[in-house]
Structure formats: structure tokens, C-alpha cells
Amino acid sequence: KKSGELEKLKCSFSHAPKFSICSGSSYTLIPPNQTKRSQIQRSKYPVVAAKELEELQRWKEEHRPGPINLAPEHLGGSISLAEARKRQQIQHSQSKFQLKAKRDEYRRKEKEAEEAEIQKMKEKQREKANKLVEKQRQEEQQRRKTFAQDYSNKINELQQRVGFGFISGDTNQNPGNSHTVWARSHAYKEMLKKEENRKLQEMLEEERKKVK
């Protein structure tokens, strides 16, 4: 159906006169009046363009900048060539000193930042070392406590083995036996003390090796 309507519309466009109105299904086409259009193009547009150009030229003439009136001045300023070179040399020297000062300031700040970072790392290491020492002290304290408990148990065991009741009963009959038992008890205590010191020295040596 749509193709038939398009064919009809094409036929109407092909057979329509120049000034006729062509209607389609959704729009209306009104062709221009070519004679009138040609007259307008020949007469109106060139006149308008010429008028606009004339106004543009008039505006340019009205807004043209005037002459620049400046007092004559000697080039190079009012100082002599020797004075100018002397000033230039002074400025160059000052710029060199300023550049050196800036470089020194930058290096100083960089060094301070590095020292602060090193100090921070040292503080961390010192804190770790203090924690390690505190941990070792607590462990050593715990070892001493355990060793003291073992020592007390050994003494009690020795006392029970020797039998203080038997010693007190035989003291009046044979004083030499009491002295012998006391000597043995003292020798045993000394042996335990030496063993404790030996173990303590071994533990301290091991801790020193770990720290190194």
C-alpha cells in the first residue's frame, strides 16, 4: 500500500506545474516562485551587502587609533655602558651566591630528613631491644623461680630421706653421727648451689649468643 502511495506522489511531482502544491501522506510541498526569487536575488541582496560593507568601512574610519605621541628617549636608559656592565656583573655574582645558598639549603634539609629517618629507625631498634631485654628478664625470673621451687623440693626430699626425727633421737647417744649428717646435708646444698650457678651461666651464655 505504501509503495503505491509513493508511486502516485512521484507521478504528481513529475506532472505538476511549477507553481502547483504537491501533497503527500504526511507533508505538503510548496515550490517557490522562481521569477520572484530571481528578482530578489538580483536586486535586494547586492544592495544589502554593499550597504553593510559601507557601514563597516565607516565604523573602521571612526574607530581608527590615533597617532602615538611619546617623548623621545635614549635607548639603554640613562646610565653608561660601563655602569650597566658593572651592574650586570654584580647581579650575576649575586645570582651565583643565591643559587649556591639555595643548593646548600636543599642539601641541609635533605640531610636533616635523612638523619630524622635514621633516628626514627634507631628508636625502633632500641624499642625492640628493650622489649627483648625485658622478655629475657622475665624468662630468667621465671627460670629462677622454677629452679628455686626445684631446689626447695630437693631439700625437702633430702630432709625426708635423712630423717630429722632419727637425728634428734640419736643426738644425745652419738653426737658424731649428727655432725656427719649435717656435713652431708651441707655438702648436698653446696652441690645444688653449684649446679644452679652452672645452669644459670649456661643460660646467660646462650642469651648473649642470641643477642649477638
mmCIF file of C-alpha atoms in Angstrom:
data_model
loop_
_atom_site.group_PDB
_atom_site.id
_atom_site.type_symbol
_atom_site.label_atom_id
_atom_site.label_comp_id
_atom_site.label_asym_id
_atom_site.label_seq_id
_atom_site.Cartn_x
_atom_site.Cartn_y
_atom_site.Cartn_z
ATOM 1 C CA LYS A 1 0.000 0.000 0.000
ATOM 2 C CA LYS A 2 2.786 2.415 0.931
ATOM 3 C CA SER A 3 4.687 1.684 -2.271
ATOM 4 C CA GLY A 4 1.564 2.564 -4.275
ATOM 5 C CA GLU A 5 1.222 5.905 -2.490
ATOM 6 C CA LEU A 6 4.882 6.719 -3.167
ATOM 7 C CA GLU A 7 4.412 5.981 -6.877
ATOM 8 C CA LYS A 8 1.371 8.261 -7.009
ATOM 9 C CA LEU A 9 3.316 11.010 -5.243
ATOM 10 C CA LYS A 10 6.208 10.729 -7.702
ATOM 11 C CA CYS A 11 3.813 10.943 -10.621
ATOM 12 C CA SER A 12 2.144 14.030 -9.177
ATOM 13 C CA PHE A 13 5.575 15.690 -8.755
ATOM 14 C CA SER A 14 6.595 14.858 -12.306
ATOM 15 C CA HIS A 15 3.349 16.076 -13.916
ATOM 16 C CA ALA A 16 2.690 19.020 -11.592
ATOM 17 C CA PRO A 17 3.172 22.586 -12.875
ATOM 18 C CA LYS A 18 5.861 24.823 -11.475
ATOM 19 C CA PHE A 19 3.613 26.663 -9.002
ATOM 20 C CA SER A 20 1.255 23.865 -8.022
ATOM 21 C CA ILE A 21 1.043 22.449 -4.470
ATOM 22 C CA CYS A 22 2.062 18.787 -4.075
ATOM 23 C CA SER A 23 0.562 16.974 -1.100
ATOM 24 C CA GLY A 24 1.886 13.710 0.287
ATOM 25 C CA SER A 25 0.651 11.440 3.018
ATOM 26 C CA SER A 26 2.357 13.378 5.843
ATOM 27 C CA TYR A 27 3.534 16.735 4.399
ATOM 28 C CA THR A 28 2.822 19.430 1.800
ATOM 29 C CA LEU A 29 5.421 20.716 -0.643
ATOM 30 C CA ILE A 30 5.003 24.266 -1.982
ATOM 31 C CA PRO A 31 7.560 25.048 -4.714
ATOM 32 C CA PRO A 32 8.966 28.619 -4.771
ATOM 33 C CA ASN A 33 8.152 31.261 -7.349
ATOM 34 C CA GLN A 34 11.306 31.207 -9.416
ATOM 35 C CA THR A 35 10.669 34.572 -11.114
ATOM 36 C CA LYS A 36 10.193 36.400 -7.844
ATOM 37 C CA ARG A 37 13.094 34.608 -6.290
ATOM 38 C CA SER A 38 15.397 35.631 -9.144
ATOM 39 C CA GLN A 39 14.320 39.272 -8.870
ATOM 40 C CA ILE A 40 15.021 39.310 -5.151
ATOM 41 C CA GLN A 41 18.442 37.773 -5.648
ATOM 42 C CA ARG A 42 19.331 40.258 -8.380
ATOM 43 C CA SER A 43 18.049 43.380 -6.667
ATOM 44 C CA LYS A 44 17.963 43.066 -2.872
ATOM 45 C CA TYR A 45 20.972 41.031 -1.800
ATOM 46 C CA PRO A 46 23.690 43.039 -3.603
ATOM 47 C CA VAL A 47 22.247 46.254 -2.213
ATOM 48 C CA VAL A 48 22.211 44.879 1.322
ATOM 49 C CA ALA A 49 25.742 43.567 1.003
ATOM 50 C CA ALA A 50 27.019 46.876 -0.362
ATOM 51 C CA LYS A 51 25.288 48.760 2.436
ATOM 52 C CA GLU A 52 26.829 46.530 5.097
ATOM 53 C CA LEU A 53 30.277 46.943 3.578
ATOM 54 C CA GLU A 54 29.852 50.697 3.555
ATOM 55 C CA GLU A 55 28.832 50.708 7.229
ATOM 56 C CA LEU A 56 31.803 48.525 8.086
ATOM 57 C CA GLN A 57 34.216 50.909 6.386
ATOM 58 C CA ARG A 58 32.618 53.878 8.148
ATOM 59 C CA TRP A 59 32.979 52.131 11.539
ATOM 60 C CA LYS A 60 36.642 51.363 10.852
ATOM 61 C CA GLU A 61 37.310 55.002 9.976
ATOM 62 C CA GLU A 62 35.598 56.210 13.143
ATOM 63 C CA HIS A 63 37.465 53.758 15.413
ATOM 64 C CA ARG A 64 40.857 54.016 13.814
ATOM 65 C CA PRO A 65 43.538 54.508 16.527
ATOM 66 C CA GLY A 66 45.232 57.881 16.538
ATOM 67 C CA PRO A 67 48.944 58.576 16.387
ATOM 68 C CA ILE A 68 51.136 57.562 19.325
ATOM 69 C CA ASN A 69 52.778 60.562 20.925
ATOM 70 C CA LEU A 70 55.731 59.532 23.106
ATOM 71 C CA ALA A 71 58.613 61.617 24.284
ATOM 72 C CA PRO A 72 61.900 60.602 22.690
ATOM 73 C CA GLU A 73 64.116 58.554 24.977
ATOM 74 C CA HIS A 74 67.696 57.479 24.696
ATOM 75 C CA LEU A 75 67.933 53.715 24.237
ATOM 76 C CA GLY A 76 69.671 51.820 27.013
ATOM 77 C CA GLY A 77 68.498 54.071 29.830
ATOM 78 C CA SER A 78 70.281 56.951 31.476
ATOM 79 C CA ILE A 79 73.348 55.024 32.680
ATOM 80 C CA SER A 80 76.583 54.478 30.828
ATOM 81 C CA LEU A 81 77.732 51.233 29.275
ATOM 82 C CA ALA A 82 80.410 50.686 31.939
ATOM 83 C CA GLU A 83 77.862 51.191 34.730
ATOM 84 C CA ALA A 84 75.425 48.803 33.038
ATOM 85 C CA ARG A 85 78.110 46.124 32.716
ATOM 86 C CA LYS A 86 79.149 46.638 36.329
ATOM 87 C CA ARG A 87 75.562 46.179 37.486
ATOM 88 C CA GLN A 88 75.216 43.126 35.288
ATOM 89 C CA GLN A 89 78.356 41.615 36.828
ATOM 90 C CA ILE A 90 77.082 42.315 40.347
ATOM 91 C CA GLN A 91 73.728 40.726 39.557
ATOM 92 C CA HIS A 92 75.492 37.708 38.073
ATOM 93 C CA SER A 93 77.625 37.298 41.210
ATOM 94 C CA GLN A 94 74.588 37.686 43.454
ATOM 95 C CA SER A 95 72.678 35.127 41.408
ATOM 96 C CA LYS A 96 75.589 32.677 41.788
ATOM 97 C CA PHE A 97 75.607 33.206 45.559
ATOM 98 C CA GLN A 98 71.840 32.835 45.726
ATOM 99 C CA LEU A 99 71.984 29.634 43.697
ATOM 100 C CA LYS A 100 74.719 28.260 45.970
ATOM 101 C CA ALA A 101 72.707 29.233 49.059
ATOM 102 C CA LYS A 102 69.614 27.510 47.682
ATOM 103 C CA ARG A 103 71.653 24.406 46.877
ATOM 104 C CA ASP A 104 73.166 24.368 50.379
ATOM 105 C CA GLU A 105 69.729 24.843 51.938
ATOM 106 C CA TYR A 106 68.346 21.960 49.901
ATOM 107 C CA ARG A 107 71.224 19.704 50.923
ATOM 108 C CA ARG A 108 70.843 20.709 54.575
ATOM 109 C CA LYS A 109 67.133 19.896 54.557
ATOM 110 C CA GLU A 110 67.798 16.615 52.773
ATOM 111 C CA LYS A 111 70.446 15.700 55.353
ATOM 112 C CA GLU A 112 68.126 16.619 58.225
ATOM 113 C CA ALA A 113 65.413 14.430 56.726
ATOM 114 C CA GLU A 114 67.859 11.522 56.387
ATOM 115 C CA GLU A 115 69.073 11.990 59.971
ATOM 116 C CA ALA A 116 65.498 12.104 61.223
ATOM 117 C CA GLU A 117 64.743 8.882 59.355
ATOM 118 C CA ILE A 118 67.873 7.226 60.784
ATOM 119 C CA GLN A 119 66.969 8.432 64.282
ATOM 120 C CA LYS A 120 63.485 7.024 63.834
ATOM 121 C CA MET A 121 64.913 3.662 62.801
ATOM 122 C CA LYS A 122 67.285 3.735 65.797
ATOM 123 C CA GLU A 123 64.373 4.421 68.125
ATOM 124 C CA LYS A 124 62.504 1.446 66.685
ATOM 125 C CA GLN A 125 65.551 -0.804 67.100
ATOM 126 C CA ARG A 126 66.113 0.479 70.647
ATOM 127 C CA GLU A 127 62.488 -0.203 71.485
ATOM 128 C CA LYS A 128 62.788 -3.725 70.074
ATOM 129 C CA ALA A 129 65.994 -4.285 72.081
ATOM 130 C CA ASN A 130 64.332 -3.055 75.273
ATOM 131 C CA LYS A 131 61.396 -5.372 74.693
ATOM 132 C CA LEU A 132 63.800 -8.262 74.081
ATOM 133 C CA VAL A 133 65.737 -7.486 77.278
ATOM 134 C CA GLU A 134 62.502 -7.256 79.249
ATOM 135 C CA LYS A 135 61.352 -10.567 77.796
ATOM 136 C CA GLN A 136 64.683 -12.196 78.676
ATOM 137 C CA ARG A 137 64.495 -10.767 82.188
ATOM 138 C CA GLN A 138 61.023 -12.185 82.685
ATOM 139 C CA GLU A 139 62.111 -15.554 81.303
ATOM 140 C CA GLU A 140 65.162 -15.549 83.584
ATOM 141 C CA GLN A 141 62.981 -14.630 86.532
ATOM 142 C CA GLN A 142 60.653 -17.485 85.667
ATOM 143 C CA ARG A 143 63.626 -19.867 85.390
ATOM 144 C CA ARG A 144 64.941 -18.747 88.771
ATOM 145 C CA LYS A 145 61.523 -19.233 90.293
ATOM 146 C CA THR A 146 61.253 -22.721 88.788
ATOM 147 C CA PHE A 147 64.791 -23.559 89.894
ATOM 148 C CA ALA A 148 64.079 -22.304 93.431
ATOM 149 C CA GLN A 149 60.994 -24.483 93.551
ATOM 150 C CA ASP A 150 63.016 -27.487 92.389
ATOM 151 C CA TYR A 151 65.694 -26.655 94.928
ATOM 152 C CA SER A 152 63.125 -26.488 97.720
ATOM 153 C CA ASN A 153 61.675 -29.809 96.633
ATOM 154 C CA LYS A 154 65.144 -31.384 96.638
ATOM 155 C CA ILE A 155 65.840 -30.045 100.140
ATOM 156 C CA ASN A 156 62.547 -31.411 101.408
ATOM 157 C CA GLU A 157 63.305 -34.730 99.776
ATOM 158 C CA LEU A 158 66.746 -34.772 101.422
ATOM 159 C CA GLN A 159 65.289 -33.928 104.791
ATOM 160 C CA GLN A 160 62.750 -36.688 104.481
ATOM 161 C CA ARG A 161 65.456 -39.140 103.364
ATOM 162 C CA VAL A 162 67.823 -38.324 106.213
ATOM 163 C CA GLY A 163 65.038 -38.196 108.784
ATOM 164 C CA PHE A 164 65.304 -35.400 111.296
ATOM 165 C CA GLY A 165 63.349 -37.390 113.817
ATOM 166 C CA PHE A 166 66.002 -40.087 113.789
ATOM 167 C CA ILE A 167 68.713 -37.461 114.059
ATOM 168 C CA SER A 168 67.086 -35.760 117.048
ATOM 169 C CA GLY A 169 66.650 -39.145 118.750
ATOM 170 C CA ASP A 170 70.271 -40.144 118.314
ATOM 171 C CA THR A 171 71.792 -36.781 119.123
ATOM 172 C CA ASN A 172 72.261 -37.487 122.829
ATOM 173 C CA GLN A 173 73.605 -41.019 122.215
ATOM 174 C CA ASN A 174 76.082 -40.310 119.393
ATOM 175 C CA PRO A 175 76.899 -36.630 118.657
ATOM 176 C CA GLY A 176 79.320 -37.624 115.892
ATOM 177 C CA ASN A 177 76.512 -39.036 113.764
ATOM 178 C CA SER A 178 74.614 -35.693 113.946
ATOM 179 C CA HIS A 179 77.687 -33.832 112.764
ATOM 180 C CA THR A 180 78.160 -36.300 109.912
ATOM 181 C CA VAL A 181 74.542 -35.918 108.747
ATOM 182 C CA TRP A 182 74.815 -32.123 108.901
ATOM 183 C CA ALA A 183 78.005 -32.236 106.861
ATOM 184 C CA ARG A 184 76.358 -34.400 104.253
ATOM 185 C CA SER A 185 73.341 -32.063 104.099
ATOM 186 C CA HIS A 186 75.626 -29.041 103.750
ATOM 187 C CA ALA A 187 77.644 -30.745 101.022
ATOM 188 C CA TYR A 188 74.467 -31.598 99.161
ATOM 189 C CA LYS A 189 73.252 -27.982 99.395
ATOM 190 C CA GLU A 190 76.589 -26.769 98.060
ATOM 191 C CA MET A 191 76.353 -29.234 95.201
ATOM 192 C CA LEU A 192 72.861 -27.989 94.317
ATOM 193 C CA LYS A 193 74.041 -24.386 94.511
ATOM 194 C CA LYS A 194 76.954 -25.089 92.158
ATOM 195 C CA GLU A 195 74.630 -26.879 89.765
ATOM 196 C CA GLU A 196 72.265 -23.890 89.842
ATOM 197 C CA ASN A 197 75.088 -21.462 89.115
ATOM 198 C CA ARG A 198 76.357 -23.650 86.275
ATOM 199 C CA LYS A 199 72.926 -23.808 84.635
ATOM 200 C CA LEU A 200 72.468 -20.072 85.116
ATOM 201 C CA GLN A 201 75.804 -19.339 83.423
ATOM 202 C CA GLU A 202 74.904 -21.623 80.532
ATOM 203 C CA MET A 203 71.571 -19.837 80.032
ATOM 204 C CA LEU A 204 73.256 -16.422 80.140
ATOM 205 C CA GLU A 205 75.820 -17.518 77.549
ATOM 206 C CA GLU A 206 73.040 -18.759 75.275
ATOM 207 C CA GLU A 207 71.171 -15.445 75.602
ATOM 208 C CA ARG A 208 74.331 -13.468 74.803
ATOM 209 C CA LYS A 209 74.875 -15.552 71.691
ATOM 210 C CA LYS A 210 71.283 -14.948 70.588
ATOM 211 C CA VAL A 211 71.625 -11.184 71.069
ATOM 212 C CA LYS A 212 74.859 -11.093 69.043
#
